[in-house]
PDB file of C-alpha atoms and ligand atoms in Angstrom:
ATOM      1  CA  UNK A 419      79.374 147.635 181.850  1.00  0.00           C
ATOM      2  CA  UNK A 420      82.214 147.937 184.327  1.00  0.00           C
ATOM      3  CA  UNK A 421      83.382 150.658 186.597  1.00  0.00           C
ATOM      4  CA  UNK A 422      85.628 153.647 185.979  1.00  0.00           C
ATOM      5  CA  UNK A 423      87.428 155.571 188.728  1.00  0.00           C
ATOM      6  CA  UNK A 424      89.516 158.720 188.739  1.00  0.00           C
ATOM      7  CA  UNK A 425      91.396 159.635 191.903  1.00  0.00           C
ATOM      8  CA  UNK A 426      94.785 159.655 193.535  1.00  0.00           C
ATOM      9  CA  UNK A 427      97.434 156.958 193.390  1.00  0.00           C
ATOM     10  CA  UNK A 428      99.857 157.848 196.124  1.00  0.00           C
ATOM     11  CA  UNK A 429     102.693 157.203 198.480  1.00  0.00           C
ATOM     12  CA  UNK A 430     101.344 157.575 202.007  1.00  0.00           C
ATOM     13  CA  UNK A 431     103.250 158.109 205.223  1.00  0.00           C
ATOM     14  CA  UNK A 432     100.977 157.332 208.142  1.00  0.00           C
ATOM     15  CA  UNK A 433     101.339 157.376 211.917  1.00  0.00           C
ATOM     16  CA  UNK A 434      98.751 155.790 214.203  1.00  0.00           C
ATOM     17  CA  UNK A 435      98.921 155.050 217.957  1.00  0.00           C
ATOM     18  CA  UNK A 436      99.885 151.476 216.963  1.00  0.00           C
ATOM     19  CA  UNK A 437     102.738 152.077 214.545  1.00  0.00           C
ATOM     20  CA  UNK A 438     103.811 153.862 211.421  1.00  0.00           C
ATOM     21  CA  UNK A 439     104.420 153.289 207.724  1.00  0.00           C
ATOM     22  CA  UNK A 440     106.582 155.330 205.357  1.00  0.00           C
ATOM     23  CA  UNK A 441     105.940 155.881 201.632  1.00  0.00           C
ATOM     24  CA  UNK A 442     103.596 152.929 201.309  1.00  0.00           C
ATOM     25  CA  UNK A 443     101.117 152.385 198.478  1.00  0.00           C
ATOM     26  CA  UNK A 444      97.960 154.461 198.986  1.00  0.00           C
ATOM     27  CA  UNK A 445      95.666 156.912 197.243  1.00  0.00           C
ATOM     28  CA  UNK A 446      91.914 157.206 196.945  1.00  0.00           C
ATOM     29  CA  UNK A 447      91.721 155.483 193.540  1.00  0.00           C
ATOM     30  CA  UNK A 448      94.048 152.696 194.649  1.00  0.00           C
ATOM     31  CA  UNK A 449      91.977 151.653 197.674  1.00  0.00           C
ATOM     32  CA  UNK A 450      88.803 152.085 195.650  1.00  0.00           C
ATOM     33  CA  UNK A 451      89.964 149.953 192.706  1.00  0.00           C
ATOM     34  CA  UNK A 452      91.219 147.077 194.787  1.00  0.00           C
ATOM     35  CA  UNK A 453      88.026 146.997 196.903  1.00  0.00           C
ATOM     36  CA  UNK A 454      85.753 147.263 193.846  1.00  0.00           C
ATOM     37  CA  UNK A 455      87.855 144.649 192.053  1.00  0.00           C
ATOM     38  CA  UNK A 456      86.366 141.982 194.352  1.00  0.00           C
ATOM     39  CA  UNK A 457      83.070 142.564 192.490  1.00  0.00           C
ATOM     40  CA  UNK A 458      83.701 143.771 188.942  1.00  0.00           C
ATOM     41  CA  UNK A 459      86.162 145.062 186.307  1.00  0.00           C
ATOM     42  CA  UNK A 460      87.648 148.421 187.165  1.00  0.00           C
ATOM     43  CA  UNK A 461      89.416 150.962 184.928  1.00  0.00           C
ATOM     44  CA  UNK A 462      91.672 153.306 186.855  1.00  0.00           C
ATOM     45  CA  UNK A 463      92.413 156.850 185.626  1.00  0.00           C
ATOM     46  CA  UNK A 464      95.263 158.615 187.425  1.00  0.00           C
ATOM     47  CA  UNK A 465      98.870 159.677 187.075  1.00  0.00           C
ATOM     48  CA  UNK A 466     102.066 158.504 188.769  1.00  0.00           C
ATOM     49  CA  UNK A 467     105.664 159.688 188.551  1.00  0.00           C
ATOM     50  CA  UNK A 468     108.851 157.910 187.516  1.00  0.00           C
ATOM     51  CA  UNK A 469     109.394 156.920 191.137  1.00  0.00           C
ATOM     52  CA  UNK A 470     106.340 154.611 191.142  1.00  0.00           C
ATOM     53  CA  UNK A 471     107.670 151.038 191.359  1.00  0.00           C
ATOM     54  CA  UNK A 472     106.829 148.186 188.986  1.00  0.00           C
ATOM     55  CA  UNK A 473     105.957 146.092 192.030  1.00  0.00           C
ATOM     56  CA  UNK A 474     102.864 148.265 192.715  1.00  0.00           C
ATOM     57  CA  UNK A 475     101.834 148.215 189.047  1.00  0.00           C
ATOM     58  CA  UNK A 476     102.137 144.438 189.013  1.00  0.00           C
ATOM     59  CA  UNK A 477      99.975 144.195 192.140  1.00  0.00           C
ATOM     60  CA  UNK A 478      97.210 146.301 190.570  1.00  0.00           C
ATOM     61  CA  UNK A 479      97.423 144.304 187.328  1.00  0.00           C
ATOM     62  CA  UNK A 480      97.198 141.086 189.304  1.00  0.00           C
ATOM     63  CA  UNK A 481      93.799 142.359 190.538  1.00  0.00           C
ATOM     64  CA  UNK A 482      92.703 142.642 186.877  1.00  0.00           C
ATOM     65  CA  UNK A 483      92.490 146.423 187.200  1.00  0.00           C
ATOM     66  CA  UNK A 484      92.674 148.055 183.762  1.00  0.00           C
ATOM     67  CA  UNK A 485      95.630 150.457 183.882  1.00  0.00           C
ATOM     68  CA  UNK A 486      95.311 151.847 180.325  1.00  0.00           C
ATOM     69  CA  UNK A 487      94.213 155.185 181.872  1.00  0.00           C
ATOM     70  CA  UNK A 488      97.075 155.290 184.393  1.00  0.00           C
ATOM     71  CA  UNK A 489      99.705 157.668 183.015  1.00  0.00           C
ATOM     72  CA  UNK A 490     103.325 157.541 184.069  1.00  0.00           C
ATOM     73  CA  UNK A 491     105.106 160.877 183.578  1.00  0.00           C
ATOM     74  CA  UNK A 492     108.388 162.528 184.611  1.00  0.00           C
ATOM     75  CA  UNK A 493     108.242 163.864 188.166  1.00  0.00           C
ATOM     76  CA  UNK A 494     107.206 162.603 191.588  1.00  0.00           C
ATOM     77  CA  UNK A 495     104.097 160.641 192.548  1.00  0.00           C
ATOM     78  CA  UNK A 496     101.426 162.291 194.757  1.00  0.00           C
ATOM     79  CA  UNK A 497     102.380 162.088 198.444  1.00  0.00           C
ATOM     80  CA  UNK A 498     100.206 162.345 201.534  1.00  0.00           C
ATOM     81  CA  UNK A 499     101.316 162.358 205.164  1.00  0.00           C
ATOM     82  CA  UNK A 500      98.780 161.908 207.921  1.00  0.00           C
ATOM     83  CA  UNK A 501      98.461 161.108 211.587  1.00  0.00           C
ATOM     84  CA  UNK A 502      95.725 159.644 213.792  1.00  0.00           C
ATOM     85  CA  UNK A 503      95.334 160.056 217.527  1.00  0.00           C
ATOM     86  CA  UNK A 504      93.382 157.627 219.719  1.00  0.00           C
ATOM     87  CA  UNK A 505      90.264 159.124 218.138  1.00  0.00           C
ATOM     88  CA  UNK A 506      90.833 157.120 214.959  1.00  0.00           C
ATOM     89  CA  UNK A 507      87.891 158.594 213.094  1.00  0.00           C
ATOM     90  CA  UNK A 508      89.707 161.601 211.752  1.00  0.00           C
ATOM     91  CA  UNK A 509      93.085 161.897 210.070  1.00  0.00           C
ATOM     92  CA  UNK A 510      95.175 164.959 210.642  1.00  0.00           C
ATOM     93  CA  UNK A 511      96.817 165.841 207.338  1.00  0.00           C
ATOM     94  CA  UNK A 512     100.431 166.828 207.928  1.00  0.00           C
ATOM     95  CA  UNK A 513     101.421 167.248 204.280  1.00  0.00           C
ATOM     96  CA  UNK A 514      99.894 166.995 200.803  1.00  0.00           C
ATOM     97  CA  UNK A 515     102.225 167.052 197.778  1.00  0.00           C
ATOM     98  CA  UNK A 516     100.223 167.043 194.555  1.00  0.00           C
ATOM     99  CA  UNK A 517     103.376 166.595 192.418  1.00  0.00           C
ATOM    100  CA  UNK A 518     102.447 165.034 189.028  1.00  0.00           C
ATOM    101  CA  UNK A 519      98.723 165.700 189.665  1.00  0.00           C
ATOM    102  CA  UNK A 520      99.381 169.439 189.345  1.00  0.00           C
ATOM    103  CA  UNK A 521      99.771 169.326 185.556  1.00  0.00           C
ATOM    104  CA  UNK A 522      97.630 166.239 184.924  1.00  0.00           C
ATOM    105  CA  UNK A 523      95.089 166.530 182.092  1.00  0.00           C
ATOM    106  CA  UNK A 524      93.339 163.155 181.871  1.00  0.00           C
ATOM    107  CA  UNK A 525      92.635 161.685 178.423  1.00  0.00           C
ATOM    108  CA  UNK A 526      90.391 158.653 178.612  1.00  0.00           C
ATOM    109  CA  UNK A 527      91.499 155.747 176.440  1.00  0.00           C
ATOM    110  CA  UNK A 528      88.753 154.845 173.925  1.00  0.00           C
ATOM    111  CA  UNK A 529      88.115 151.553 175.719  1.00  0.00           C
ATOM    112  CA  UNK A 530      87.097 153.349 178.934  1.00  0.00           C
ATOM    113  CA  UNK A 531      84.649 155.874 177.506  1.00  0.00           C
ATOM    114  CA  UNK A 532      81.726 153.453 177.437  1.00  0.00           C
ATOM    115  CA  UNK A 533      81.875 152.670 181.156  1.00  0.00           C
ATOM    116  CA  UNK A 534      78.401 153.001 182.663  1.00  0.00           C
ATOM    117  CA  UNK A 535      79.280 153.416 186.319  1.00  0.00           C
ATOM    118  CA  UNK A 536      81.733 156.143 187.316  1.00  0.00           C
ATOM    119  CA  UNK A 537      83.346 156.997 190.629  1.00  0.00           C
ATOM    120  CA  UNK A 538      85.029 160.369 191.068  1.00  0.00           C
ATOM    121  CA  UNK A 539      87.301 159.516 193.986  1.00  0.00           C
ATOM    122  CA  UNK A 540      88.895 162.178 196.121  1.00  0.00           C
ATOM    123  CA  UNK A 541      90.997 164.433 193.856  1.00  0.00           C
ATOM    124  CA  UNK A 542      90.806 167.947 192.383  1.00  0.00           C
ATOM    125  CA  UNK A 543      87.157 168.525 191.376  1.00  0.00           C
ATOM    126  CA  UNK A 544      88.361 169.961 188.041  1.00  0.00           C
ATOM    127  CA  UNK A 545      89.953 166.618 187.191  1.00  0.00           C
ATOM    128  CA  UNK A 546      86.834 164.787 188.365  1.00  0.00           C
ATOM    129  CA  UNK A 547      84.779 166.817 185.891  1.00  0.00           C
ATOM    130  CA  UNK A 548      87.250 166.459 183.025  1.00  0.00           C
ATOM    131  CA  UNK A 549      87.067 162.700 183.315  1.00  0.00           C
ATOM    132  CA  UNK A 550      83.300 162.630 183.632  1.00  0.00           C
ATOM    133  CA  UNK A 551      82.876 164.728 180.479  1.00  0.00           C
ATOM    134  CA  UNK A 552      84.771 162.118 178.478  1.00  0.00           C
ATOM    135  CA  UNK A 553      82.479 159.264 179.509  1.00  0.00           C
ATOM    136  CA  UNK A 554      79.805 158.712 176.850  1.00  0.00           C
ATOM    137  CA  UNK A 555      76.610 157.800 178.704  1.00  0.00           C
ATOM    138  CA  UNK A 556      77.151 157.098 182.385  1.00  0.00           C
ATOM    139  CA  UNK A 557      74.175 155.504 184.156  1.00  0.00           C
ATOM    140  CA  UNK A 558      75.428 156.154 187.677  1.00  0.00           C
ATOM    141  CA  UNK A 559      77.951 158.742 188.862  1.00  0.00           C
ATOM    142  CA  UNK A 560      79.173 158.926 192.443  1.00  0.00           C
ATOM    143  CA  UNK A 561      81.747 161.200 194.009  1.00  0.00           C
ATOM    144  CA  UNK A 562      83.900 161.681 197.107  1.00  0.00           C
ATOM    145  CA  UNK A 563      85.870 164.691 198.284  1.00  0.00           C
ATOM    146  CA  UNK A 564      87.645 166.022 201.376  1.00  0.00           C
ATOM    147  CA  UNK A 565      88.294 169.201 203.352  1.00  0.00           C
ATOM    148  CA  UNK A 566      91.397 169.964 201.245  1.00  0.00           C
ATOM    149  CA  UNK A 567      89.171 170.518 198.176  1.00  0.00           C
ATOM    150  CA  UNK A 568      86.128 171.884 200.047  1.00  0.00           C
ATOM    151  CA  UNK A 569      88.340 174.654 201.417  1.00  0.00           C
ATOM    152  CA  UNK A 570      90.645 175.178 198.432  1.00  0.00           C
ATOM    153  CA  UNK A 571      88.351 174.570 195.447  1.00  0.00           C
ATOM    154  CA  UNK A 572      84.810 175.136 196.683  1.00  0.00           C
ATOM    155  CA  UNK A 573      83.290 176.679 193.543  1.00  0.00           C
ATOM    156  CA  UNK A 574      84.818 174.001 191.285  1.00  0.00           C
ATOM    157  CA  UNK A 575      83.526 171.324 193.628  1.00  0.00           C
ATOM    158  CA  UNK A 576      80.011 172.784 193.498  1.00  0.00           C
ATOM    159  CA  UNK A 577      80.161 172.558 189.667  1.00  0.00           C
ATOM    160  CA  UNK A 578      81.174 168.909 189.852  1.00  0.00           C
ATOM    161  CA  UNK A 579      78.420 168.101 192.344  1.00  0.00           C
ATOM    162  CA  UNK A 580      75.769 169.265 189.863  1.00  0.00           C
ATOM    163  CA  UNK A 581      76.713 166.289 187.669  1.00  0.00           C
ATOM    164  CA  UNK A 582      76.679 163.645 190.388  1.00  0.00           C
ATOM    165  CA  UNK A 583      73.972 161.147 191.504  1.00  0.00           C
ATOM    166  CA  UNK A 584      75.547 160.027 194.794  1.00  0.00           C
ATOM    167  CA  UNK A 585      77.939 161.843 197.112  1.00  0.00           C
ATOM    168  CA  UNK A 586      79.864 159.695 199.599  1.00  0.00           C
ATOM    169  CA  UNK A 587      81.448 161.943 202.194  1.00  0.00           C
ATOM    170  CA  UNK A 588      82.488 161.802 205.834  1.00  0.00           C
ATOM    171  CA  UNK A 589      80.552 163.589 208.572  1.00  0.00           C
ATOM    172  CA  UNK A 590      83.018 166.423 209.229  1.00  0.00           C
ATOM    173  CA  UNK A 591      83.231 167.149 205.523  1.00  0.00           C
ATOM    174  CA  UNK A 592      79.448 167.013 205.081  1.00  0.00           C
ATOM    175  CA  UNK A 593      79.165 169.669 207.783  1.00  0.00           C
ATOM    176  CA  UNK A 594      81.899 171.777 206.222  1.00  0.00           C
ATOM    177  CA  UNK A 595      80.469 171.522 202.699  1.00  0.00           C
ATOM    178  CA  UNK A 596      76.893 172.327 203.763  1.00  0.00           C
ATOM    179  CA  UNK A 597      77.876 174.813 206.505  1.00  0.00           C
ATOM    180  CA  UNK A 598      75.330 173.023 208.675  1.00  0.00           C
ATOM    181  CA  UNK A 599      76.075 171.222 211.951  1.00  0.00           C
ATOM    182  CA  UNK A 600      73.057 168.908 212.029  1.00  0.00           C
ATOM    183  CA  UNK A 601      73.697 165.951 209.707  1.00  0.00           C
ATOM    184  CA  UNK A 602      70.076 165.565 208.584  1.00  0.00           C
ATOM    185  CA  UNK A 603      69.980 169.220 207.572  1.00  0.00           C
ATOM    186  CA  UNK A 604      73.471 168.958 206.087  1.00  0.00           C
ATOM    187  CA  UNK A 605      72.365 166.063 203.866  1.00  0.00           C
ATOM    188  CA  UNK A 606      69.306 168.067 202.783  1.00  0.00           C
ATOM    189  CA  UNK A 607      71.486 171.006 201.738  1.00  0.00           C
ATOM    190  CA  UNK A 608      73.903 168.764 199.863  1.00  0.00           C
ATOM    191  CA  UNK A 609      71.015 167.074 198.041  1.00  0.00           C
ATOM    192  CA  UNK A 610      69.967 170.527 196.841  1.00  0.00           C
ATOM    193  CA  UNK A 611      73.488 170.982 195.355  1.00  0.00           C
ATOM    194  CA  UNK A 612      72.998 168.074 192.920  1.00  0.00           C
ATOM    195  CA  UNK A 613      73.458 164.551 194.310  1.00  0.00           C
ATOM    196  CA  UNK A 614      70.029 163.097 195.078  1.00  0.00           C
ATOM    197  CA  UNK A 615      71.593 160.453 197.319  1.00  0.00           C
ATOM    198  CA  UNK A 616      74.058 161.339 200.055  1.00  0.00           C
ATOM    199  CA  UNK A 617      75.970 158.785 202.099  1.00  0.00           C
ATOM    200  CA  UNK A 618      77.624 160.140 205.221  1.00  0.00           C
ATOM    201  CA  UNK A 619      80.490 158.002 206.548  1.00  0.00           C
ATOM    202  CA  UNK A 620      80.950 158.221 210.297  1.00  0.00           C
ATOM    203  CA  UNK A 621      84.002 156.023 210.894  1.00  0.00           C
ATOM    204  CA  UNK A 622      83.434 153.621 213.778  1.00  0.00           C
ATOM    205  CA  UNK A 623      79.820 154.817 214.022  1.00  0.00           C
ATOM    206  CA  UNK A 624      78.902 153.498 210.587  1.00  0.00           C
ATOM    207  CA  UNK A 625      77.262 155.160 207.606  1.00  0.00           C
ATOM    208  CA  UNK A 626      73.991 156.988 206.980  1.00  0.00           C
ATOM    209  CA  UNK A 627      72.139 157.107 203.683  1.00  0.00           C
ATOM    210  CA  UNK A 628      69.859 159.999 202.770  1.00  0.00           C
ATOM    211  CA  UNK A 629      67.756 159.624 199.629  1.00  0.00           C
ATOM    212  CA  UNK A 630      64.289 160.551 198.447  1.00  0.00           C
ATOM    213  CA  UNK A 631      62.066 160.054 201.511  1.00  0.00           C
ATOM    214  CA  UNK A 632      64.497 157.518 202.935  1.00  0.00           C
ATOM    215  CA  UNK A 633      67.110 157.267 205.663  1.00  0.00           C
ATOM    216  CA  UNK A 634      69.098 154.082 206.245  1.00  0.00           C
ATOM    217  CA  UNK A 635      71.792 153.427 208.810  1.00  0.00           C
ATOM    218  CA  UNK A 636      74.501 150.769 208.695  1.00  0.00           C
ATOM    219  CA  UNK A 637      76.761 150.225 211.687  1.00  0.00           C
ATOM    220  CA  UNK A 638      80.500 149.776 211.392  1.00  0.00           C
ATOM    221  CA  UNK A 639      81.706 146.265 212.173  1.00  0.00           C
ATOM    222  CA  UNK A 640      82.785 146.151 215.840  1.00  0.00           C
ATOM    223  CA  UNK A 641      86.450 145.226 215.394  1.00  0.00           C
ATOM    224  CA  UNK A 642      88.722 144.473 218.327  1.00  0.00           C
ATOM    225  CA  UNK A 643      91.805 145.748 216.496  1.00  0.00           C
ATOM    226  CA  UNK A 644      91.769 148.764 214.214  1.00  0.00           C
ATOM    227  CA  UNK A 645      95.296 149.276 212.999  1.00  0.00           C
ATOM    228  CA  UNK A 646      95.164 152.029 210.372  1.00  0.00           C
ATOM    229  CA  UNK A 647      91.969 153.787 209.216  1.00  0.00           C
ATOM    230  CA  UNK A 648      93.619 155.178 206.059  1.00  0.00           C
ATOM    231  CA  UNK A 649      91.606 154.225 203.014  1.00  0.00           C
ATOM    232  CA  UNK A 650      88.518 153.140 204.956  1.00  0.00           C
ATOM    233  CA  UNK A 651      86.365 155.655 203.100  1.00  0.00           C
ATOM    234  CA  UNK A 652      87.710 154.675 199.687  1.00  0.00           C
ATOM    235  CA  UNK A 653      87.365 150.981 200.477  1.00  0.00           C
ATOM    236  CA  UNK A 654      83.771 151.619 201.551  1.00  0.00           C
ATOM    237  CA  UNK A 655      83.123 153.397 198.255  1.00  0.00           C
ATOM    238  CA  UNK A 656      84.830 150.565 196.347  1.00  0.00           C
ATOM    239  CA  UNK A 657      82.707 147.848 197.938  1.00  0.00           C
ATOM    240  CA  UNK A 658      79.561 149.931 197.501  1.00  0.00           C
ATOM    241  CA  UNK A 659      80.113 150.916 193.867  1.00  0.00           C
ATOM    242  CA  UNK A 660      81.658 147.567 192.930  1.00  0.00           C
ATOM    243  CA  UNK A 661      78.516 145.746 194.027  1.00  0.00           C
ATOM    244  CA  UNK A 662      76.245 148.256 192.237  1.00  0.00           C
ATOM    245  CA  UNK A 663      78.274 147.991 189.019  1.00  0.00           C
ATOM    246  CA  UNK A 664      78.186 144.199 189.215  1.00  0.00           C
ATOM    247  CA  UNK A 665      74.402 144.053 189.668  1.00  0.00           C
ATOM    248  CA  UNK A 666      73.387 147.235 187.755  1.00  0.00           C
ATOM    249  CA  UNK A 667      70.399 147.530 190.082  1.00  0.00           C
ATOM    250  CA  UNK A 668      70.268 150.974 191.682  1.00  0.00           C
ATOM    251  CA  UNK A 669      66.970 150.451 193.512  1.00  0.00           C
ATOM    252  CA  UNK A 670      66.690 151.162 197.264  1.00  0.00           C
ATOM    253  CA  UNK A 671      66.902 147.497 198.384  1.00  0.00           C
ATOM    254  CA  UNK A 672      70.052 146.891 196.403  1.00  0.00           C
ATOM    255  CA  UNK A 673      71.584 150.179 197.547  1.00  0.00           C
ATOM    256  CA  UNK A 674      71.211 148.909 201.138  1.00  0.00           C
ATOM    257  CA  UNK A 675      73.045 145.697 200.257  1.00  0.00           C
ATOM    258  CA  UNK A 676      75.745 147.759 198.563  1.00  0.00           C
ATOM    259  CA  UNK A 677      76.176 149.864 201.728  1.00  0.00           C
ATOM    260  CA  UNK A 678      76.759 146.683 203.723  1.00  0.00           C
ATOM    261  CA  UNK A 679      79.326 145.445 201.181  1.00  0.00           C
ATOM    262  CA  UNK A 680      80.997 148.859 201.459  1.00  0.00           C
ATOM    263  CA  UNK A 681      81.071 148.544 205.242  1.00  0.00           C
ATOM    264  CA  UNK A 682      82.490 145.017 204.975  1.00  0.00           C
ATOM    265  CA  UNK A 683      85.361 146.107 202.706  1.00  0.00           C
ATOM    266  CA  UNK A 684      86.143 149.123 204.917  1.00  0.00           C
ATOM    267  CA  UNK A 685      86.201 146.901 208.013  1.00  0.00           C
ATOM    268  CA  UNK A 686      88.803 144.599 206.484  1.00  0.00           C
ATOM    269  CA  UNK A 687      90.962 147.419 205.194  1.00  0.00           C
ATOM    270  CA  UNK A 688      91.514 148.992 208.628  1.00  0.00           C
ATOM    271  CA  UNK A 689      92.968 145.760 210.013  1.00  0.00           C
ATOM    272  CA  UNK A 690      96.414 146.546 208.550  1.00  0.00           C
ATOM    273  CA  UNK A 691      98.514 149.330 207.006  1.00  0.00           C
ATOM    274  CA  UNK A 692      98.281 150.280 203.331  1.00  0.00           C
ATOM    275  CA  UNK A 693      96.533 147.618 201.202  1.00  0.00           C
ATOM    276  CA  UNK A 694      98.108 144.749 203.128  1.00  0.00           C
ATOM    277  CA  UNK A 695      94.835 143.257 204.369  1.00  0.00           C
ATOM    278  CA  UNK A 696      93.307 143.325 200.874  1.00  0.00           C
ATOM    279  CA  UNK A 697      96.316 141.441 199.529  1.00  0.00           C
ATOM    280  CA  UNK A 698      95.243 138.360 201.497  1.00  0.00           C
ATOM    281  CA  UNK A 699      91.480 138.904 201.600  1.00  0.00           C
ATOM    282  CA  UNK A 700      89.303 136.106 200.154  1.00  0.00           C
ATOM    283  CA  UNK A 701      85.765 136.260 198.760  1.00  0.00           C
ATOM    284  CA  UNK A 702      84.454 133.759 201.332  1.00  0.00           C
ATOM    285  CA  UNK A 703      85.631 136.083 204.147  1.00  0.00           C
ATOM    286  CA  UNK A 704      83.691 138.948 202.544  1.00  0.00           C
ATOM    287  CA  UNK A 705      80.514 136.847 202.397  1.00  0.00           C
ATOM    288  CA  UNK A 706      80.961 135.670 205.965  1.00  0.00           C
ATOM    289  CA  UNK A 707      81.321 139.215 207.288  1.00  0.00           C
ATOM    290  CA  UNK A 708      78.284 140.343 205.257  1.00  0.00           C
ATOM    291  CA  UNK A 709      76.247 137.718 207.129  1.00  0.00           C
ATOM    292  CA  UNK A 710      77.661 138.872 210.457  1.00  0.00           C
ATOM    293  CA  UNK A 711      76.526 142.400 209.622  1.00  0.00           C
ATOM    294  CA  UNK A 712      73.042 141.044 209.060  1.00  0.00           C
ATOM    295  CA  UNK A 713      73.000 139.355 212.460  1.00  0.00           C
ATOM    296  CA  UNK A 714      74.365 142.508 214.075  1.00  0.00           C
ATOM    297  CA  UNK A 715      71.407 144.607 213.020  1.00  0.00           C
ATOM    298  CA  UNK A 716      68.534 142.124 212.899  1.00  0.00           C
ATOM    299  CA  UNK A 717      65.769 142.445 215.473  1.00  0.00           C
ATOM    300  CA  UNK A 718      62.168 141.316 215.735  1.00  0.00           C
ATOM    301  CA  UNK A 719      59.204 143.463 214.844  1.00  0.00           C
ATOM    302  CA  UNK A 720      56.771 144.394 217.663  1.00  0.00           C
ATOM    303  CA  UNK A 721      54.198 141.701 218.305  1.00  0.00           C
ATOM    304  CA  UNK A 722      50.546 142.663 218.747  1.00  0.00           C
ATOM    305  CA  UNK A 723      50.492 141.847 222.500  1.00  0.00           C
TER     306      UNK A 723
HETATM  307  P1  AMP Y1990      90.406 157.861 203.222  1.00  0.00           P
HETATM  308  O1  AMP Y1990      89.656 156.748 202.580  1.00  0.00           O
HETATM  309  O2  AMP Y1990      89.572 159.077 203.367  1.00  0.00           O
HETATM  310  O3  AMP Y1990      91.121 157.445 204.459  1.00  0.00           O
HETATM  311  O4  AMP Y1990      91.518 158.301 202.150  1.00  0.00           O
HETATM  312  C1  AMP Y1990      92.900 158.100 202.344  1.00  0.00           C
HETATM  313  C2  AMP Y1990      93.655 158.262 201.026  1.00  0.00           C
HETATM  314  O5  AMP Y1990      93.365 159.534 200.428  1.00  0.00           O
HETATM  315  C3  AMP Y1990      95.162 158.211 201.244  1.00  0.00           C
HETATM  316  O6  AMP Y1990      95.655 157.016 200.701  1.00  0.00           O
HETATM  317  C4  AMP Y1990      95.705 159.449 200.545  1.00  0.00           C
HETATM  318  O7  AMP Y1990      96.760 159.166 199.654  1.00  0.00           O
HETATM  319  C5  AMP Y1990      94.529 160.039 199.804  1.00  0.00           C
HETATM  320  N1  AMP Y1990      94.476 161.509 199.894  1.00  0.00           N
HETATM  321  C6  AMP Y1990      94.751 162.287 200.978  1.00  0.00           C
HETATM  322  N2  AMP Y1990      94.577 163.592 200.689  1.00  0.00           N
HETATM  323  C7  AMP Y1990      94.178 163.648 199.387  1.00  0.00           C
HETATM  324  C8  AMP Y1990      93.825 164.724 198.498  1.00  0.00           C
HETATM  325  N3  AMP Y1990      93.872 166.012 198.880  1.00  0.00           N
HETATM  326  N4  AMP Y1990      93.456 164.403 197.239  1.00  0.00           N
HETATM  327  C9  AMP Y1990      93.404 163.111 196.856  1.00  0.00           C
HETATM  328  N5  AMP Y1990      93.720 162.062 197.630  1.00  0.00           N
HETATM  329  C10 AMP Y1990      94.115 162.321 198.891  1.00  0.00           C
END
């Protein structure tokens, strides 16, 4: 049981139309772990440098995230710098410093190898595969990626995708990966690359699921204040995979519930910079927003008259 994630743990510097934050805690695996931690145990596999403060480690430990696979090595932690315009859906990457990730060769601690649900968060597809190969018998493998890897490591990414059940990707990246503008066609092409289920995240327009003979759409929660979209995608994936790992039911009805939990976690995360909103988030708020999602999309069937 339990969930394993490999991805980035980072210092982010982010500018939005509403403010900025410098060298704050971020990273795909960080957002994912904290979001998924609301549902189940999470083991985090990543690397940080000597500059990574105890305060952040203590925060992750306080969320009962297993850090036995988080290496600390000489050098600098991964850094990402991004900016958002008023169109908050897409980050403009200003700088990516891989730093300690450049020489990282993950070695899974024995206690993590039996994890049944695995998330390959956004990081070098070679690392994603190295981690996956060390997991004994995964029952569900999902993956994320971004333009940085689609453009720089395409053939490696295609190898990783062959081993994946679910790809969670944003719309621009789905188009870039599939080389197809239409999202329905794009999802079809991606499904032929390996993942039989594709979830396309569309920022404030919600998320679309494409699976065998099935399309499902979840809206995004209509928030009055969106402060910083960084980590929305990883928080979505964390809520989604956390719920699936907790219930171990990967059937279509449960996948729909998981998509709503993913949307709920993403909607909270964007209310503040870094992981600040998650630090105060309570389980009863998550349940409440899940119910609001239900109301938001419920409508009556056609009557006979
Ligand atoms: P998102 O959920 O898509 O907003 O992801 C934002 C997070 O991804 C930030 O906290 C960054 O540290 C991290 N990130 C940005 N670029 C990369 C990359 N090339 N590889 C891994 N993680 C990244």
